[in-house]
Short mmCIF file of C-alpha atoms (C1' of nucleotides) in Angstrom, two decimals:
data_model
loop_
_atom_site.label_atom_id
_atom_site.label_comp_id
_atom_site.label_asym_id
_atom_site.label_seq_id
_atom_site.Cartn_x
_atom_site.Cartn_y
_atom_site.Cartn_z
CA UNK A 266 0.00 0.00 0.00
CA UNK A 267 1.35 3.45 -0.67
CA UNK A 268 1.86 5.88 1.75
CA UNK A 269 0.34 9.67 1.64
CA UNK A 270 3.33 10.77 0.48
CA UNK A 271 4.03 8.89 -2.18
CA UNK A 272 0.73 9.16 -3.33
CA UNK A 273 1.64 12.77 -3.22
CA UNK A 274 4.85 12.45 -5.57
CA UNK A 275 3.24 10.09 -7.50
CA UNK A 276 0.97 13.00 -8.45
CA UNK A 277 3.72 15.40 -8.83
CA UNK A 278 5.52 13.14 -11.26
CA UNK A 279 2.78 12.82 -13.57
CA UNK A 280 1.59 16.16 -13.40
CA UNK A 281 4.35 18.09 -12.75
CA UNK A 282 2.65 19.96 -9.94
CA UNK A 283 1.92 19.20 -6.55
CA UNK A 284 -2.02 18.56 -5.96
CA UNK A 285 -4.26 21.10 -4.16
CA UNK A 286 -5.59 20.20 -0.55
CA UNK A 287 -8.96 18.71 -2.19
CA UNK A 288 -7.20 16.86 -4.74
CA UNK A 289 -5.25 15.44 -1.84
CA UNK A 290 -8.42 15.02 -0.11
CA UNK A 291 -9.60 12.55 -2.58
CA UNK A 292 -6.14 11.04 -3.61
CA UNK A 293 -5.80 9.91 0.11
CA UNK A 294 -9.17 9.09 0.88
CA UNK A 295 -9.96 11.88 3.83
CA UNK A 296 -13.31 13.30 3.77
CA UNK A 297 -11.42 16.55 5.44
CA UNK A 298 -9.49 19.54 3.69
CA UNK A 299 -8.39 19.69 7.52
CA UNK A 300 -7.21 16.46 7.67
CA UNK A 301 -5.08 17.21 4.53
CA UNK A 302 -3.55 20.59 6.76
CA UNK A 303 -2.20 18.81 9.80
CA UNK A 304 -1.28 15.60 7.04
CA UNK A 305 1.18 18.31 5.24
CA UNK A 306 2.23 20.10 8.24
CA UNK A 307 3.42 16.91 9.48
CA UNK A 308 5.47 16.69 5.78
CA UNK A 309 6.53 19.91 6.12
CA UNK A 310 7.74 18.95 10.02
CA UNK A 311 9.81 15.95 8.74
CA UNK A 312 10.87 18.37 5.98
CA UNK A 313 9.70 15.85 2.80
CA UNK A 314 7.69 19.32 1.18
CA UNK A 315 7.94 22.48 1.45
CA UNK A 316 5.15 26.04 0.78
CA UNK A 317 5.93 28.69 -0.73
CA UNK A 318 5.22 32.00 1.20
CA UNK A 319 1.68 31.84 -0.69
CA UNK A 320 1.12 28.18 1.26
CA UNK A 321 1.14 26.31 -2.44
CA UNK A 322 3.46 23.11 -1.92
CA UNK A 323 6.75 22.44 -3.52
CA UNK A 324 8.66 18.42 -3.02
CA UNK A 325 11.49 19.24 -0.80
CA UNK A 326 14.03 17.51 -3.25
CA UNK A 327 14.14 17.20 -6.91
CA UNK A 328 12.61 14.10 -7.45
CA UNK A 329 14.78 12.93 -10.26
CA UNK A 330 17.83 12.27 -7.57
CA UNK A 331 18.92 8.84 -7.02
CA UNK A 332 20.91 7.74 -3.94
CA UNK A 333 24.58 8.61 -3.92
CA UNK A 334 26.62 5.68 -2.25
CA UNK A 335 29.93 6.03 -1.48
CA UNK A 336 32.77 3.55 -2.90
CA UNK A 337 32.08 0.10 -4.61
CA UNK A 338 34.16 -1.68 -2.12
CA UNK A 339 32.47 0.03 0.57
CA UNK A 340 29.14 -2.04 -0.33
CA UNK A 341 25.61 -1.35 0.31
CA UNK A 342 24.40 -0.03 3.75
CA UNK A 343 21.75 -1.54 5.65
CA UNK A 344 18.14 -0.74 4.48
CA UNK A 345 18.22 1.73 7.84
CA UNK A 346 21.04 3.66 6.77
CA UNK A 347 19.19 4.22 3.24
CA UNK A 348 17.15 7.46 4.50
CA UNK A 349 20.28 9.55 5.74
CA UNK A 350 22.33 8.78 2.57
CA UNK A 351 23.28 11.82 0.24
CA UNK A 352 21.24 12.26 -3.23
CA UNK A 353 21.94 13.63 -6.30
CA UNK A 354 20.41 14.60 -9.25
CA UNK A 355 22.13 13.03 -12.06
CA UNK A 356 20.93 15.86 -14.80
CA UNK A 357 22.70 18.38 -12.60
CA UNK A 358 25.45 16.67 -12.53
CA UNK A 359 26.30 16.15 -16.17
CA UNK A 360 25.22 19.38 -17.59
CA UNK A 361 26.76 22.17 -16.34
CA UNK A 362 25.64 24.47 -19.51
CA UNK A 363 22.29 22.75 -20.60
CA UNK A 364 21.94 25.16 -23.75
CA UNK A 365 24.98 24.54 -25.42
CA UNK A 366 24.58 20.93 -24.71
CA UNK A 367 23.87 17.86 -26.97
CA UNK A 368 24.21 14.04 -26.44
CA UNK A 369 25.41 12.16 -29.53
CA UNK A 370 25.09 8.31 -30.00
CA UNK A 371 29.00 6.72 -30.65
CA UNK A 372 29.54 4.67 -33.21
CA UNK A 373 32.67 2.94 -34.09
CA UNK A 374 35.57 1.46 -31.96
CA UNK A 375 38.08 4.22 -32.24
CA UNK A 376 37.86 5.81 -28.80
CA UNK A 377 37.25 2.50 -26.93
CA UNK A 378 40.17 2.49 -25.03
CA UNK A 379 39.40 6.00 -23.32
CA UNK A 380 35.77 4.08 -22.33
CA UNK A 381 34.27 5.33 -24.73
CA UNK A 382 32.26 2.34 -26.47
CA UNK A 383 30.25 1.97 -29.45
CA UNK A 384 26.18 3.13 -28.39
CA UNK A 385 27.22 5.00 -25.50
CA UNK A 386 25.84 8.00 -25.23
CA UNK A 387 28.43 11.15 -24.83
CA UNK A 388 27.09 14.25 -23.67
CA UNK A 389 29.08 17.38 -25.98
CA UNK A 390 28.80 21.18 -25.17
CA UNK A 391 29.28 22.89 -28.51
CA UNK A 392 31.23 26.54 -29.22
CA UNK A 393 34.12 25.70 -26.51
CA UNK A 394 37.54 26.20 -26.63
CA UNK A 395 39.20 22.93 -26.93
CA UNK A 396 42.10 22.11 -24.75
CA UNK A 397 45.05 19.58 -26.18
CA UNK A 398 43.78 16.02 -24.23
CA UNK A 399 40.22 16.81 -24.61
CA UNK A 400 38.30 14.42 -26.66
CA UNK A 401 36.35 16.34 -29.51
CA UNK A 402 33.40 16.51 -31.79
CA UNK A 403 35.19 17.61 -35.15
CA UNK A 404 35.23 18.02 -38.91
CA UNK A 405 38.44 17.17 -40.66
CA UNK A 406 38.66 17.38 -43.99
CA UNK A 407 34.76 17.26 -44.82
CA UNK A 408 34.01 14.66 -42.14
CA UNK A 409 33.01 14.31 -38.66
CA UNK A 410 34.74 12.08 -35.79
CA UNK A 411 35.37 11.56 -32.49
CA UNK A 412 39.15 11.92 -31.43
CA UNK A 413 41.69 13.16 -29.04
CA UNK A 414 42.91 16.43 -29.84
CA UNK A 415 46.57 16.49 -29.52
CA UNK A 416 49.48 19.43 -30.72
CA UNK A 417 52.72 18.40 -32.05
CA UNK A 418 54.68 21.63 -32.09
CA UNK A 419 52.67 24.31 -33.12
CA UNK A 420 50.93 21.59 -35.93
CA UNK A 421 47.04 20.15 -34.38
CA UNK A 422 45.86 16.77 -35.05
CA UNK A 423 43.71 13.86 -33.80
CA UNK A 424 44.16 11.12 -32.30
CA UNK A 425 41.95 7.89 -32.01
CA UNK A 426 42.09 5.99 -28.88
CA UNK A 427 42.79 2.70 -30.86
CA UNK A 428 45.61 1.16 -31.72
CA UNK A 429 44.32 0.13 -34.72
CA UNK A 430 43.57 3.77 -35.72
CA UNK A 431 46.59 6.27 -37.12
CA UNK A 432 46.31 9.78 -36.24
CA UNK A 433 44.77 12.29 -38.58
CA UNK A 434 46.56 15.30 -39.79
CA UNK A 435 44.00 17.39 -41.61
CA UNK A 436 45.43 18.54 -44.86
CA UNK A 437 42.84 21.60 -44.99
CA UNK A 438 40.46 22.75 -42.73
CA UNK A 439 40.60 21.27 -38.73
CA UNK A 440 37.09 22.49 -37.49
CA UNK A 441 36.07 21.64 -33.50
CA UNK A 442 32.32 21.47 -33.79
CA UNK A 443 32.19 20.53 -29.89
CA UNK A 444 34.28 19.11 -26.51
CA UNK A 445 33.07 15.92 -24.79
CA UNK A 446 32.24 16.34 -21.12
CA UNK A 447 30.23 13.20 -20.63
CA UNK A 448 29.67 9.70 -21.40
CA UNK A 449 26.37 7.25 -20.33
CA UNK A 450 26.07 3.88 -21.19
CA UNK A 451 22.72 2.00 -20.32
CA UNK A 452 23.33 -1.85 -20.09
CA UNK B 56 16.94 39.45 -23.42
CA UNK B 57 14.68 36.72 -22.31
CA UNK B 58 11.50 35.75 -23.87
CA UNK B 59 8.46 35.51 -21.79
CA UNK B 60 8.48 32.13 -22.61
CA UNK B 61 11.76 31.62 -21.04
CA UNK B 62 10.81 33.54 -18.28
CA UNK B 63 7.68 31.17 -17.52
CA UNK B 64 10.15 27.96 -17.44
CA UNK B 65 12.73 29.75 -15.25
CA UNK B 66 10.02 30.07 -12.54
CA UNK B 67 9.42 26.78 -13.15
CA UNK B 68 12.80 25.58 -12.89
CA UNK B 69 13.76 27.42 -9.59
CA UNK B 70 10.48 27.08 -7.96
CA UNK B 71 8.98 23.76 -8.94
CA UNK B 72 5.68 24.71 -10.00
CA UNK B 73 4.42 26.91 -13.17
CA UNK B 74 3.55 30.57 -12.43
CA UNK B 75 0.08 31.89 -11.86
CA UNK B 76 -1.57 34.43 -14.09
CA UNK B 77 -0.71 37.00 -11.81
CA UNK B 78 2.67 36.53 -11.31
CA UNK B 79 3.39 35.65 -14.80
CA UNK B 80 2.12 39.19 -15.24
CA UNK B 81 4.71 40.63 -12.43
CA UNK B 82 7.21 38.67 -14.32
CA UNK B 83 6.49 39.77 -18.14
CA UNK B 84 6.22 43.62 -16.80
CA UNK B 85 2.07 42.94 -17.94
CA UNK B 86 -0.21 44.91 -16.09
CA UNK B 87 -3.48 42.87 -17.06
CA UNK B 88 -4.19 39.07 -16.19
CA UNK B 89 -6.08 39.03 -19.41
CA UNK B 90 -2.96 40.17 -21.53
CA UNK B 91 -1.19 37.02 -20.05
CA UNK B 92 -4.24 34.79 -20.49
CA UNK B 93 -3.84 35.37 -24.39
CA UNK B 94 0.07 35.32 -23.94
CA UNK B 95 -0.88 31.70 -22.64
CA UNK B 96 -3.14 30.28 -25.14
CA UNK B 97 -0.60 31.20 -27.63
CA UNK B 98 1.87 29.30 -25.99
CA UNK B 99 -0.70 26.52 -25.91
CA UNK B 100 -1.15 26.67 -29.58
CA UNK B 101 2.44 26.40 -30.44
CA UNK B 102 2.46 23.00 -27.85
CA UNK B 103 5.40 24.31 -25.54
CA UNK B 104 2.25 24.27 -22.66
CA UNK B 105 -0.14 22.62 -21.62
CA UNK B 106 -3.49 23.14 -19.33
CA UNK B 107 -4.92 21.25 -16.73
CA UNK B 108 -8.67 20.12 -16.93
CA UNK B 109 -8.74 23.12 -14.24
CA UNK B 110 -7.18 25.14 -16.22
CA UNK B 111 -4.01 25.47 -14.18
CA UNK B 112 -0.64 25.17 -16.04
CA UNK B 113 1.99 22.27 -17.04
CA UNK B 114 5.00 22.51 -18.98
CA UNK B 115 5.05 20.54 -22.34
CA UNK B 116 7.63 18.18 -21.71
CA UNK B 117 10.43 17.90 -19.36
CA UNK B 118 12.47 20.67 -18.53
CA UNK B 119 15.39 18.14 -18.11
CA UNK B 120 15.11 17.40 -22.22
CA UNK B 121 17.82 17.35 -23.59
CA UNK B 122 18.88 17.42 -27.73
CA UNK B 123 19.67 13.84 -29.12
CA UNK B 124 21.55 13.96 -32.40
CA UNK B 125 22.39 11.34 -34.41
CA UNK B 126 25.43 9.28 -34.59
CA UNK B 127 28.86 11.23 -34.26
CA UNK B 128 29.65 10.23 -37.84
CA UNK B 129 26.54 12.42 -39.25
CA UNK B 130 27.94 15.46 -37.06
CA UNK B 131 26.30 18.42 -36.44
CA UNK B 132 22.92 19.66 -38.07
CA UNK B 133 22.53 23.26 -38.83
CA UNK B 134 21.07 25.89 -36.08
CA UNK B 135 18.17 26.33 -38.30
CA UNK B 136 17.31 22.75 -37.67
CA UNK B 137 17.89 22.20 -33.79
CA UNK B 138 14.07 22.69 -33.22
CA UNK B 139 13.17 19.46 -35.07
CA UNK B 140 15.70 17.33 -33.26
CA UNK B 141 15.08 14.39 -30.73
CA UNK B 142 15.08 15.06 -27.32
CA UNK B 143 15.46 12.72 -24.34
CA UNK B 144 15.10 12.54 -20.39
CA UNK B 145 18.52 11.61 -19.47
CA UNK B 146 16.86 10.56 -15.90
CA UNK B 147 14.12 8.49 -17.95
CA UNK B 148 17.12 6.73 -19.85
CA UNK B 149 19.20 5.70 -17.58
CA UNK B 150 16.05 4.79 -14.53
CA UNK B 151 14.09 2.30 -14.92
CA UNK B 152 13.47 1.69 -11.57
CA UNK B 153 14.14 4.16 -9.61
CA UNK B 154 12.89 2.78 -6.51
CA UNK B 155 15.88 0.13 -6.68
CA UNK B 156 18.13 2.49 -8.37
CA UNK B 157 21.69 3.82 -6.35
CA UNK B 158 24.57 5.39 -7.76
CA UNK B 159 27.82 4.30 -6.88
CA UNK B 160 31.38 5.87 -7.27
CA UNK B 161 33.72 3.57 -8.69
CA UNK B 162 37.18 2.76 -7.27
CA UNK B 163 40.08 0.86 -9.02
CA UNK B 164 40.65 -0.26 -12.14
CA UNK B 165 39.61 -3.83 -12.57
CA UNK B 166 36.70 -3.18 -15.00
CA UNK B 167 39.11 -1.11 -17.30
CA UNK B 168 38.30 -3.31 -20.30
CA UNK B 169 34.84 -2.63 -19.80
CA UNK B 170 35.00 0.76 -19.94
CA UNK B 171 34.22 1.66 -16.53
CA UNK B 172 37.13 4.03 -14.80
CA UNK B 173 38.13 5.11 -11.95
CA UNK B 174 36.03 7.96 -10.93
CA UNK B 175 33.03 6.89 -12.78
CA UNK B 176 29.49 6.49 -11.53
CA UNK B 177 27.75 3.22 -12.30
CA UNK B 178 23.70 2.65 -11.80
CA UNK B 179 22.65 -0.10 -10.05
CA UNK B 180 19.91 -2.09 -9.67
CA UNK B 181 19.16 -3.82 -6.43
CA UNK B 182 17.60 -7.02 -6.09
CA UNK B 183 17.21 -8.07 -9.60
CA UNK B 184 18.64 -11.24 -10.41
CA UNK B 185 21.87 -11.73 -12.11
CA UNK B 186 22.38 -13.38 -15.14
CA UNK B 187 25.71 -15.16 -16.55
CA UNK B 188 27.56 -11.51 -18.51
CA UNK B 189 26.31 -9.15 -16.10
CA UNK B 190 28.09 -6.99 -14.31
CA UNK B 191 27.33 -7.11 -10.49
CA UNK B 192 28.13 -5.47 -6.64
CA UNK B 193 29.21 -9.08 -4.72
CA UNK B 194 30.03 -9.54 -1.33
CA UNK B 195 32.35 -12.37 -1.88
CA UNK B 196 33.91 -13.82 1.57
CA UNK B 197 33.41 -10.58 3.68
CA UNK B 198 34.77 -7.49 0.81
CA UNK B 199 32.83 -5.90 -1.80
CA UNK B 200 33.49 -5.43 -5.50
CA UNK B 201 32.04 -5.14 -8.68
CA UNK B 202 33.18 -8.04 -11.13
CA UNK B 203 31.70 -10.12 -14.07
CA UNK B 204 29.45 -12.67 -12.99
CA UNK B 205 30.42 -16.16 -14.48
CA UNK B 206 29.90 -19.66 -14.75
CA UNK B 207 31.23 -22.82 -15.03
CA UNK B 208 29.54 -25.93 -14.78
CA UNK B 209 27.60 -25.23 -11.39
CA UNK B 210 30.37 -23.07 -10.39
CA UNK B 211 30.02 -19.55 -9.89
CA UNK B 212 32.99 -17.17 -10.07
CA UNK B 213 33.65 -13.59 -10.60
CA UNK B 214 36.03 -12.09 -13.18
CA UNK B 215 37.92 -8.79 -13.41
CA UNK B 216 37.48 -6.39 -17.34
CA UNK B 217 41.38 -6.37 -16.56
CA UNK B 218 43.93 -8.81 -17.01
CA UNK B 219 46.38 -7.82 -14.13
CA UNK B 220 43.28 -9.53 -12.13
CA UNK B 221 42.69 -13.43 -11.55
CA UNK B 222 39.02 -15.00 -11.75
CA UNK B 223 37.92 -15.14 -8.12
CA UNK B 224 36.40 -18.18 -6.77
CA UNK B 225 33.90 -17.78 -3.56
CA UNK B 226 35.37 -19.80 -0.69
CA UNK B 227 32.16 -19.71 1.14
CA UNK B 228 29.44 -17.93 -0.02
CA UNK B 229 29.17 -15.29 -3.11
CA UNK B 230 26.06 -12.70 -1.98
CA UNK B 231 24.69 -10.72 -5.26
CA UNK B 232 24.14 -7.11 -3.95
CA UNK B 233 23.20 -5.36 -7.17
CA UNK B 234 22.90 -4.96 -11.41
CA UNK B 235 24.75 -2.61 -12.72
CA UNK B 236 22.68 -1.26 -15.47
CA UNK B 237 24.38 1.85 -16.41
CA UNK B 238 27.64 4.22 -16.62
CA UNK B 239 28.15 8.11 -15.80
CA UNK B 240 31.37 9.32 -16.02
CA UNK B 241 31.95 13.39 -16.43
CA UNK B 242 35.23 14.65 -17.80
"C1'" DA C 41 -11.40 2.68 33.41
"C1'" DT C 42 -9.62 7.06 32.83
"C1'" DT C 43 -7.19 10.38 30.66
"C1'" DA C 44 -4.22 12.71 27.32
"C1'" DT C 45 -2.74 12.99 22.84
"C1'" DA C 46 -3.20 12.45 18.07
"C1'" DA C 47 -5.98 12.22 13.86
"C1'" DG C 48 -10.27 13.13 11.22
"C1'" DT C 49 -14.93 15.70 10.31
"C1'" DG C 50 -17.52 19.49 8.59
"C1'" DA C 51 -18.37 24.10 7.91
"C1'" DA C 52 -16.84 28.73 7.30
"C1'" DC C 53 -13.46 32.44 6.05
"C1'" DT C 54 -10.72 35.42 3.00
"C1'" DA C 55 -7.45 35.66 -0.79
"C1'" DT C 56 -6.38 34.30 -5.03
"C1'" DC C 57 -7.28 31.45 -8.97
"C1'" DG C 58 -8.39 31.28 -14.15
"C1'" DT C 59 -11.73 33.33 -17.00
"C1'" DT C 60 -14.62 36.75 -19.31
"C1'" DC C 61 -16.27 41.22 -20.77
"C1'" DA C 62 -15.97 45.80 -22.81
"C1'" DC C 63 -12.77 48.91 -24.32
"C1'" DC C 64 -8.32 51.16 -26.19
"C1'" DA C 65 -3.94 51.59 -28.98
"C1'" DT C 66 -1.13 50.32 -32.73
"C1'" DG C 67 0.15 48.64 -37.35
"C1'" DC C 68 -0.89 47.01 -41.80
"C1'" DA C 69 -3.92 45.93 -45.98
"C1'" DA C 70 -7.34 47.43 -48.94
"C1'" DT D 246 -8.88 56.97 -45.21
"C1'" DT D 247 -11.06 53.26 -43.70
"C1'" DG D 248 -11.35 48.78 -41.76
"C1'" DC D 249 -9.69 45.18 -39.09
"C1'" DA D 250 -6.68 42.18 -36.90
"C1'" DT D 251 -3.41 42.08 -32.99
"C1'" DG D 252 -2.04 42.82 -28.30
"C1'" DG D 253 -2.78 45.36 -24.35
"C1'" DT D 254 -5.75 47.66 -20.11
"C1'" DG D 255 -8.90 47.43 -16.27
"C1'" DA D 256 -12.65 45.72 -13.84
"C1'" DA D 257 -15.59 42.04 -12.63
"C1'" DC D 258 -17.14 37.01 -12.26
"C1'" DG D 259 -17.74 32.49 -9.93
"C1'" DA D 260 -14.77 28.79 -8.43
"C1'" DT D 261 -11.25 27.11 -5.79
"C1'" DA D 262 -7.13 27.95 -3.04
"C1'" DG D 263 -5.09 27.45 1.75
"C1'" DT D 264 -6.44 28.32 6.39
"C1'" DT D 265 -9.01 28.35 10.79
"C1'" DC D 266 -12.49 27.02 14.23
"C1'" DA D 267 -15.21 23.97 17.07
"C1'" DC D 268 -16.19 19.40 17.55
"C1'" DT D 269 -15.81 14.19 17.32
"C1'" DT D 270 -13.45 9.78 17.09
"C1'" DA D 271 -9.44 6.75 17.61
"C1'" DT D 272 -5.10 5.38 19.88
"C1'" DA D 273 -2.23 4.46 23.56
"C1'" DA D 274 -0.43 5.16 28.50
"C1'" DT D 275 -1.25 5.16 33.13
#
DNA sequence: ATTATAAGTGAACTATCGTTCACCATGCAA
DNA sequence: TTGCATGGTGAACGATAGTTCACTTATAAT
C-alpha cells in the first residue's frame, strides 16, 4: 500500500505539480481539507515538502535524484542507513551548460580504449575552446569524428584511442564542432 | 533578453511549479491578467504548454530534455534545424526503476576493459537477479566489489574487465548485492 | 477505566485562482 | 482613409485555493 506521500509524488511526477488540498483530499481518501492541513504540516515537520510563502506546496528535493553511495568496495548499507544517505540529481550533474549541450550516439571502436564504447551516449557542449587532451566533436577534412585532440609543435591533429587507428593530420580545414564532457552507457 | 516564454520555465525551474496568471504578469512587466491569459493560449497553440482540466498550467515536456543527435559520424545539423531534433530525459534513460536504483562511485581499475574508470558512476539495480555476462556489486567472503558474474559448470565465479586480475572463486558464499545497469562518467 | 494525545470531520473564512467582458492603442492591408 | 486584426488595459465574475475554528473519534499510556 502506498503511503500519503508517495501518493503525493506520484501525483507530482505525472503532473508536474503538486495537488491542491482537495485533490489530496480525494487522492488519500480523507473526507477533510483539515485532515489534509495537519497531514502536510506533518510533511513539512519531517521536511519531505515544502510552501511557498503563498502556502502552495513544492517536493522538498528534486525528485529525479537517485541515492549517492559512497565507494564500490564500501558495499551497500543496511536498508536503515538508506534514508540519511546523500542524493543527487544526475541531470545536474552532467550538464553544467544545458543550452549549449547535446548528447550524440557513438559509433565505431576508435575511442574505446578511453571508455568510450560503441552506443554509449556522450554528452558534448558545442562553441568551446578545446584544450590539447580533450576528446572532440570535429570536422576534418569534410568529415566528422570523435578523437583526441593532440598538438605536435605548433601543428594540431587527432588522435583515435585505438591502436588500430593512425592519427589524422588534416590537410585543410581542422574544425572543432564541440568538446566531450560526458559519457552514459545503459546496459 | 529573455522571452516571456523563457521567463515562464525559469520560474518553473527554480520554484517547482508553473507561475500563476498573476505573477506571470509581475514577471512579463504585464499589467493585465487578461494580456497574459492570451500570452498563454498562444503558448498553448504552439504546444510548448499545456493546461490542466482546471485550467491550471503544465509545462510541455520535461524541462530536463535534452537534444539527441544522431550518430557522431553524421555530425552536427545546422542551427536552423535544432528545433526538429530528438530530445530525451537523461533521468528516464538511464532509470528504470528508480525505486531500486543507487549510484555508486567507482574505485580501481579492474573493470578497465569494460570501460568503466576510476572515478566513474555506475547505476545499479538492487535485487534483480543476475544473469551469466552481467556486471554485479558481490560480497564475496566478507569485501565488496564489482566483477563479471560467471559460470562454469555449477560453479560460480567472478572475473575482473582487466587482465592484471585473476578469476575469483567464492570460498564460502558469493552474496549478489546489485545490477549494474548503467555508466556516468563526467570529464 | 480514565485520561491525554493524536488524527479526522464538517463548515466557514478570505485571498487568489483562471476566465470573461468591454474597451483602447497600434500597425498594416485594402 | 477606412477597416480590421493584434495585443494590451482594467474591472468584474464564480470557483477554488489554503487556512481556521469547534467538535468528534481513535489510539495508547497510566
Amino acid at each position: 500500500m502506498k503511503s500519503p506521500k508517495d501518493k503525493i509524488f506520484s501525483f507530482y511526477i505525472s503532473r508536474k505539480r503538486m495537488p491542491s488540498y482537495a485533490e489530496i483530499m480525494r487522492l488519500v481518501g480523507f473526507r477533510s481539507k483539515n485532515a489534509v492541513y495537519k497531514l502536510i504540516n506533518r510533511l513539512v515537520e519531517e521536511g519531505s515538502v515544502l510552501k511557498d510563502t503563498t502556502g502552495r506546496l513544492i517536493p522538498a528535493r528534486a525528485l529525479s535524484e537517485v541515492p549517492l553511495l559512497g565507494l564500490v568496495e564500501a558495499g551497500f548499507p543496511s536498508e536503515a542507513d538508506a534514508q540519511t544517505l546523500d542524493t543527487i540529481d544526475i541531470n545536474e550533474y552532467l550538464f553544467d551548460h544545458k543550452e549549449v549541450s547535446y548528447l550524440l550516439k557513438v559509433k565505431g571502436d576508435s575511442m574505446i580504449d578511453a571508455g568510450i564504447h560503441e552506443g554509449d551516449l556522450v554528452m558534448v557542449e558545442r562553441g568551446r575552446s578545446a584544450k590539447t587532451g580533450d576528446i572532440v566533436i570535429a570536422n576534418i577534412d569534410g568529415g566528422w569524428t570523435m578523437k583526441y585532440l593532440r598538438k605536435k609543435g605548433d601543428k594540431t591533429y587527432l588522435e583515435a584511442a585505438n591502436k588500430k587507428y593512425k592519427p589524422i593530420y588534416p590537410e585543410q580545414e581542422l574544425q572543432i564542432a564541440a568538446v566531450v564532457k560526458g559519457v552514459v552507457r545503459k546496459y
